[in-house]
Amino acid sequence: MKHIKKLLCLTLAVLLCFSLIGCNAIDEMREAQIHFNDKGNLEYDGKEYKQLPPCDAFSPNINYSKSLYITEKDVPVLLSEQFGGRATLTEDELYINSHTYSSSDGVTAFFARTDIYDSIASRIEAGNYFEGFFFYYNFWDESDGIGFYNQKEKIISEEAENAVKEVITTTAPDESIDIDLLSQFAVTDLNACSNDLLFNEYSATIYKTEQFIYISAFTGLNKELVFKVGEKHYDAIMEIIDSYNSLDAINNPYFKD
């Protein structure tokens, strides 16, 4: 009897939903509902997506364009948003990501389209995906006709990259600096990245006071240390600061990209 009541309630809920939304909305919901196939891969629009090995640094520059809902095959379309696991399809339709199916240590699950899966999985397993540094800058985006601040990445020059590495690896940390007080002079963060920006993770922060430039970074002991930039590397690090200041629309409100 309880099972019958549940089915009746479910049916009534579906009928009520159907009466409140149009056919176009139903079609959109049907397209957004996806399932796992017998091979354990997700299927969307006739293509398969296989789950990649967990990797904190895997972070494709996603322009989220479509929400998906992962459900069992017997879940009605009208209930997919309520009972489905939320996922996102990238604009290029190469990846699906979902926090619902993240790994045991909380790494977000990414599913790659099977035709590119091997190339991405092999890079993850090799682990040697960092090739440079970039910073984020804000620009005024009018693509939606209204305008809003968005972000882009700017890869720094090889000279500036080498200077950052040398400061961190060859300079003794300045233990007299209070990192909390220094934070007010932060210019920008630097992320280690692959050249195609599919992989990135936080690496360092650049600070500029009236007199000096500092770089902070975490050591192998997961302790944040501060390094004063010497004369040898000053110009190369200033190149990063000048580049950021010239590009960032919030830092320069009259600038429009």
Coordinates of C-alpha atoms in Angstrom, one line a residue:
M1 CA 0.0 0.0 0.0
K2 CA 2.8 2.4 0.9
H3 CA 4.5 1.7 -2.5
I4 CA 1.2 2.5 -4.3
K5 CA 0.9 5.7 -2.4
K6 CA 4.4 6.8 -3.4
L7 CA 3.7 6.0 -7.0
L8 CA 0.5 8.0 -6.9
C9 CA 2.2 11.0 -5.3
L10 CA 5.0 10.8 -7.9
T11 CA 2.5 10.6 -10.8
L12 CA 0.5 13.6 -9.4
A13 CA 3.7 15.6 -9.0
V14 CA 4.7 14.9 -12.6
L15 CA 1.2 15.8 -13.9
L16 CA 1.3 19.0 -11.9
C17 CA 4.7 20.0 -13.3
F18 CA 3.6 19.2 -16.8
S19 CA 0.6 21.5 -16.4
L20 CA 2.9 24.4 -15.3
I21 CA 5.5 24.3 -18.0
G22 CA 5.4 24.3 -21.8
C23 CA 6.6 21.8 -24.4
N24 CA 9.8 23.7 -25.1
A25 CA 10.8 23.6 -21.5
I26 CA 10.1 19.9 -21.4
D27 CA 12.4 19.4 -24.4
E28 CA 15.1 21.3 -22.7
M29 CA 14.8 19.3 -19.5
R30 CA 14.9 16.1 -21.5
E31 CA 18.1 17.2 -23.2
A32 CA 19.6 18.1 -19.9
Q33 CA 18.9 14.7 -18.2
I34 CA 21.8 12.3 -18.7
H35 CA 22.6 8.8 -17.5
F36 CA 25.4 6.4 -17.0
N37 CA 25.6 3.6 -19.6
D38 CA 26.5 0.0 -19.1
K39 CA 30.2 0.9 -19.4
G40 CA 29.9 3.4 -16.5
N41 CA 30.3 6.4 -18.9
L42 CA 28.0 9.3 -19.1
E43 CA 26.1 9.8 -22.3
Y44 CA 25.1 13.2 -23.7
D45 CA 23.8 14.0 -27.2
G46 CA 25.0 10.6 -28.6
K47 CA 28.6 11.0 -27.1
E48 CA 30.2 9.3 -24.2
Y49 CA 32.1 10.9 -21.4
K50 CA 34.6 8.9 -19.2
Q51 CA 35.6 10.0 -15.7
L52 CA 39.2 11.3 -15.5
P53 CA 41.6 10.3 -12.7
P54 CA 41.2 12.8 -9.8
C55 CA 43.5 15.8 -10.2
D56 CA 43.4 19.0 -8.1
A57 CA 45.2 20.9 -10.8
F58 CA 43.0 19.9 -13.7
S59 CA 40.9 23.1 -14.2
P60 CA 39.9 23.8 -17.8
N61 CA 38.9 27.3 -18.4
I62 CA 35.3 26.5 -18.3
N63 CA 32.7 28.9 -19.7
Y64 CA 29.7 27.2 -18.1
S65 CA 26.9 27.2 -20.7
K66 CA 24.7 24.3 -19.9
S67 CA 23.5 22.6 -16.7
L68 CA 22.9 18.9 -16.7
Y69 CA 21.3 16.5 -14.3
I70 CA 22.6 12.9 -13.8
T71 CA 19.8 10.5 -12.9
E72 CA 18.8 6.9 -13.0
K73 CA 17.2 6.0 -16.3
D74 CA 13.7 5.5 -14.7
V75 CA 13.5 9.0 -13.1
P76 CA 10.8 11.0 -15.0
V77 CA 12.1 14.0 -16.9
L78 CA 10.1 16.4 -14.9
L79 CA 11.7 15.2 -11.7
S80 CA 15.3 15.2 -13.0
E81 CA 16.2 18.5 -11.4
Q82 CA 14.9 17.4 -8.1
F83 CA 16.4 14.0 -8.0
G84 CA 19.4 14.4 -10.3
G85 CA 23.1 15.1 -9.5
R86 CA 23.9 18.6 -10.8
A87 CA 26.6 18.7 -13.5
T88 CA 27.9 21.2 -16.1
L89 CA 28.7 20.8 -19.7
T90 CA 31.5 23.1 -21.0
E91 CA 30.8 25.3 -24.0
D92 CA 33.1 23.3 -26.2
E93 CA 31.3 20.1 -25.0
L94 CA 34.6 18.4 -24.2
Y95 CA 34.0 18.0 -20.5
I96 CA 31.3 17.4 -18.0
N97 CA 32.1 18.2 -14.3
S98 CA 30.1 17.3 -11.2
H99 CA 30.6 17.7 -7.5
T100 CA 28.1 14.9 -6.9
Y101 CA 30.6 12.3 -8.2
S102 CA 33.7 13.8 -6.7
S103 CA 36.5 11.6 -5.3
S104 CA 36.6 10.5 -1.7
D105 CA 39.0 13.3 -0.9
G106 CA 36.7 15.9 -2.4
V107 CA 38.4 16.4 -5.8
T108 CA 35.7 17.5 -8.3
A109 CA 34.9 14.8 -10.8
F110 CA 35.6 15.6 -14.5
F111 CA 34.4 13.5 -17.4
A112 CA 36.2 13.9 -20.7
R113 CA 34.6 13.0 -24.1
T114 CA 36.0 9.6 -25.0
D115 CA 37.7 10.8 -28.1
I116 CA 40.1 13.0 -26.1
Y117 CA 40.1 11.0 -22.8
D118 CA 43.4 9.2 -23.4
S119 CA 45.4 12.3 -24.1
I120 CA 44.1 14.1 -21.0
A121 CA 44.3 11.1 -18.7
S122 CA 47.9 10.4 -19.7
R123 CA 48.9 14.0 -18.8
I124 CA 47.2 13.7 -15.4
E125 CA 49.0 10.4 -14.7
A126 CA 52.4 11.7 -15.9
G127 CA 52.1 14.7 -13.5
N128 CA 54.4 17.0 -15.4
Y129 CA 51.8 19.5 -16.7
F130 CA 53.1 22.8 -15.3
E131 CA 55.0 24.9 -17.9
G132 CA 54.7 28.5 -16.7
F133 CA 52.8 31.0 -14.6
F134 CA 49.7 33.2 -15.3
F135 CA 47.7 35.8 -13.4
Y136 CA 44.0 36.6 -13.7
Y137 CA 42.9 40.1 -14.6
N138 CA 39.4 41.6 -14.8
F139 CA 37.9 43.0 -18.0
W140 CA 34.6 44.6 -18.9
D141 CA 32.6 42.0 -20.8
E142 CA 29.6 43.4 -22.9
S143 CA 28.9 40.1 -24.6
D144 CA 25.5 39.8 -23.0
G145 CA 24.5 43.3 -24.0
I146 CA 24.5 44.6 -20.4
G147 CA 28.1 44.4 -19.3
F148 CA 29.8 42.8 -16.4
Y149 CA 33.3 42.2 -15.0
N150 CA 34.8 38.9 -16.2
Q151 CA 38.2 37.3 -15.9
K152 CA 41.0 36.3 -18.3
E153 CA 44.4 34.7 -17.8
K154 CA 47.6 36.3 -18.8
I155 CA 50.7 34.0 -19.1
I156 CA 53.8 35.9 -18.0
S157 CA 57.0 36.0 -20.0
E158 CA 59.7 33.3 -19.6
E159 CA 62.1 35.9 -18.2
A160 CA 59.6 36.9 -15.5
E161 CA 58.8 33.2 -14.8
N162 CA 62.5 32.4 -14.2
A163 CA 62.8 35.5 -11.9
V164 CA 59.9 34.3 -9.8
K165 CA 61.4 30.8 -9.5
E166 CA 64.9 32.1 -8.6
V167 CA 63.5 34.5 -5.9
I168 CA 61.7 31.7 -4.3
T169 CA 64.4 29.0 -4.5
T170 CA 67.6 31.1 -4.0
T171 CA 66.6 33.9 -1.6
A172 CA 66.4 33.4 2.1
P173 CA 62.9 34.1 3.5
D174 CA 62.4 37.3 5.4
E175 CA 61.0 36.1 8.6
S176 CA 60.6 39.6 10.0
I177 CA 57.7 40.3 7.6
D178 CA 54.1 39.9 9.0
I179 CA 52.2 38.3 6.1
D180 CA 48.9 39.7 7.5
L181 CA 50.2 43.3 7.4
L182 CA 51.7 42.7 4.0
S183 CA 48.4 41.6 2.5
Q184 CA 47.2 45.2 2.0
F185 CA 50.0 45.6 -0.6
A186 CA 49.0 42.5 -2.6
V187 CA 49.1 43.1 -6.4
T188 CA 48.2 39.7 -7.9
D189 CA 48.4 36.0 -7.4
L190 CA 50.4 33.8 -9.7
N191 CA 49.2 30.3 -10.8
A192 CA 51.4 27.6 -12.1
C193 CA 49.9 26.4 -15.4
S194 CA 50.2 24.4 -18.5
N195 CA 50.5 26.3 -21.8
D196 CA 47.0 25.4 -22.8
L197 CA 45.7 26.4 -19.3
L198 CA 44.0 23.0 -18.7
F199 CA 46.0 22.6 -15.6
N200 CA 46.7 25.3 -13.0
E201 CA 47.1 25.8 -9.2
Y202 CA 48.0 28.6 -6.9
S203 CA 51.8 29.2 -6.7
A204 CA 52.7 32.6 -5.3
T205 CA 51.5 36.2 -4.5
I206 CA 53.3 39.4 -5.5
Y207 CA 53.3 42.5 -3.2
K208 CA 54.5 46.0 -3.9
T209 CA 55.1 48.5 -1.1
E210 CA 56.5 52.0 -1.6
Q211 CA 60.0 50.7 -1.4
F212 CA 60.1 47.0 -2.0
I213 CA 58.6 44.1 -3.9
Y214 CA 57.9 40.8 -2.1
I215 CA 56.8 37.4 -3.2
S216 CA 55.1 34.9 -0.8
A217 CA 54.8 31.2 -1.5
F218 CA 54.1 28.0 0.4
T219 CA 57.1 25.7 1.1
G220 CA 57.1 21.9 1.1
L221 CA 56.1 22.1 4.8
N222 CA 52.9 24.0 3.8
K223 CA 54.2 27.1 5.5
E224 CA 53.8 30.5 3.7
L225 CA 57.1 32.3 3.5
V226 CA 57.9 35.8 2.3
F227 CA 60.9 36.6 0.0
K228 CA 62.2 40.1 -0.7
V229 CA 62.9 40.7 -4.4
G230 CA 66.5 41.9 -4.9
E231 CA 67.9 44.2 -7.5
K232 CA 68.8 41.3 -9.8
H233 CA 65.2 40.3 -10.3
Y234 CA 63.4 43.7 -9.6
D235 CA 62.8 44.7 -13.3
A236 CA 61.5 41.3 -14.3
I237 CA 59.0 41.2 -11.4
M238 CA 58.0 44.8 -12.1
E239 CA 57.2 43.6 -15.6
I240 CA 54.5 41.4 -14.1
I241 CA 53.1 44.2 -11.9
D242 CA 53.0 46.7 -14.8
S243 CA 51.3 44.1 -17.1
Y244 CA 48.7 43.4 -14.5
N245 CA 48.0 47.1 -13.8
S246 CA 47.7 47.9 -17.5
L247 CA 45.2 45.1 -18.1
D248 CA 43.0 45.0 -15.0
A249 CA 39.8 47.0 -15.6
I250 CA 38.9 47.2 -11.9
N251 CA 42.4 48.4 -11.0
N252 CA 42.0 50.9 -13.9
P253 CA 38.3 51.7 -14.0
Y254 CA 38.6 53.8 -17.2
F255 CA 40.1 50.9 -19.1
K256 CA 37.8 48.9 -21.3
D257 CA 39.2 45.7 -23.0

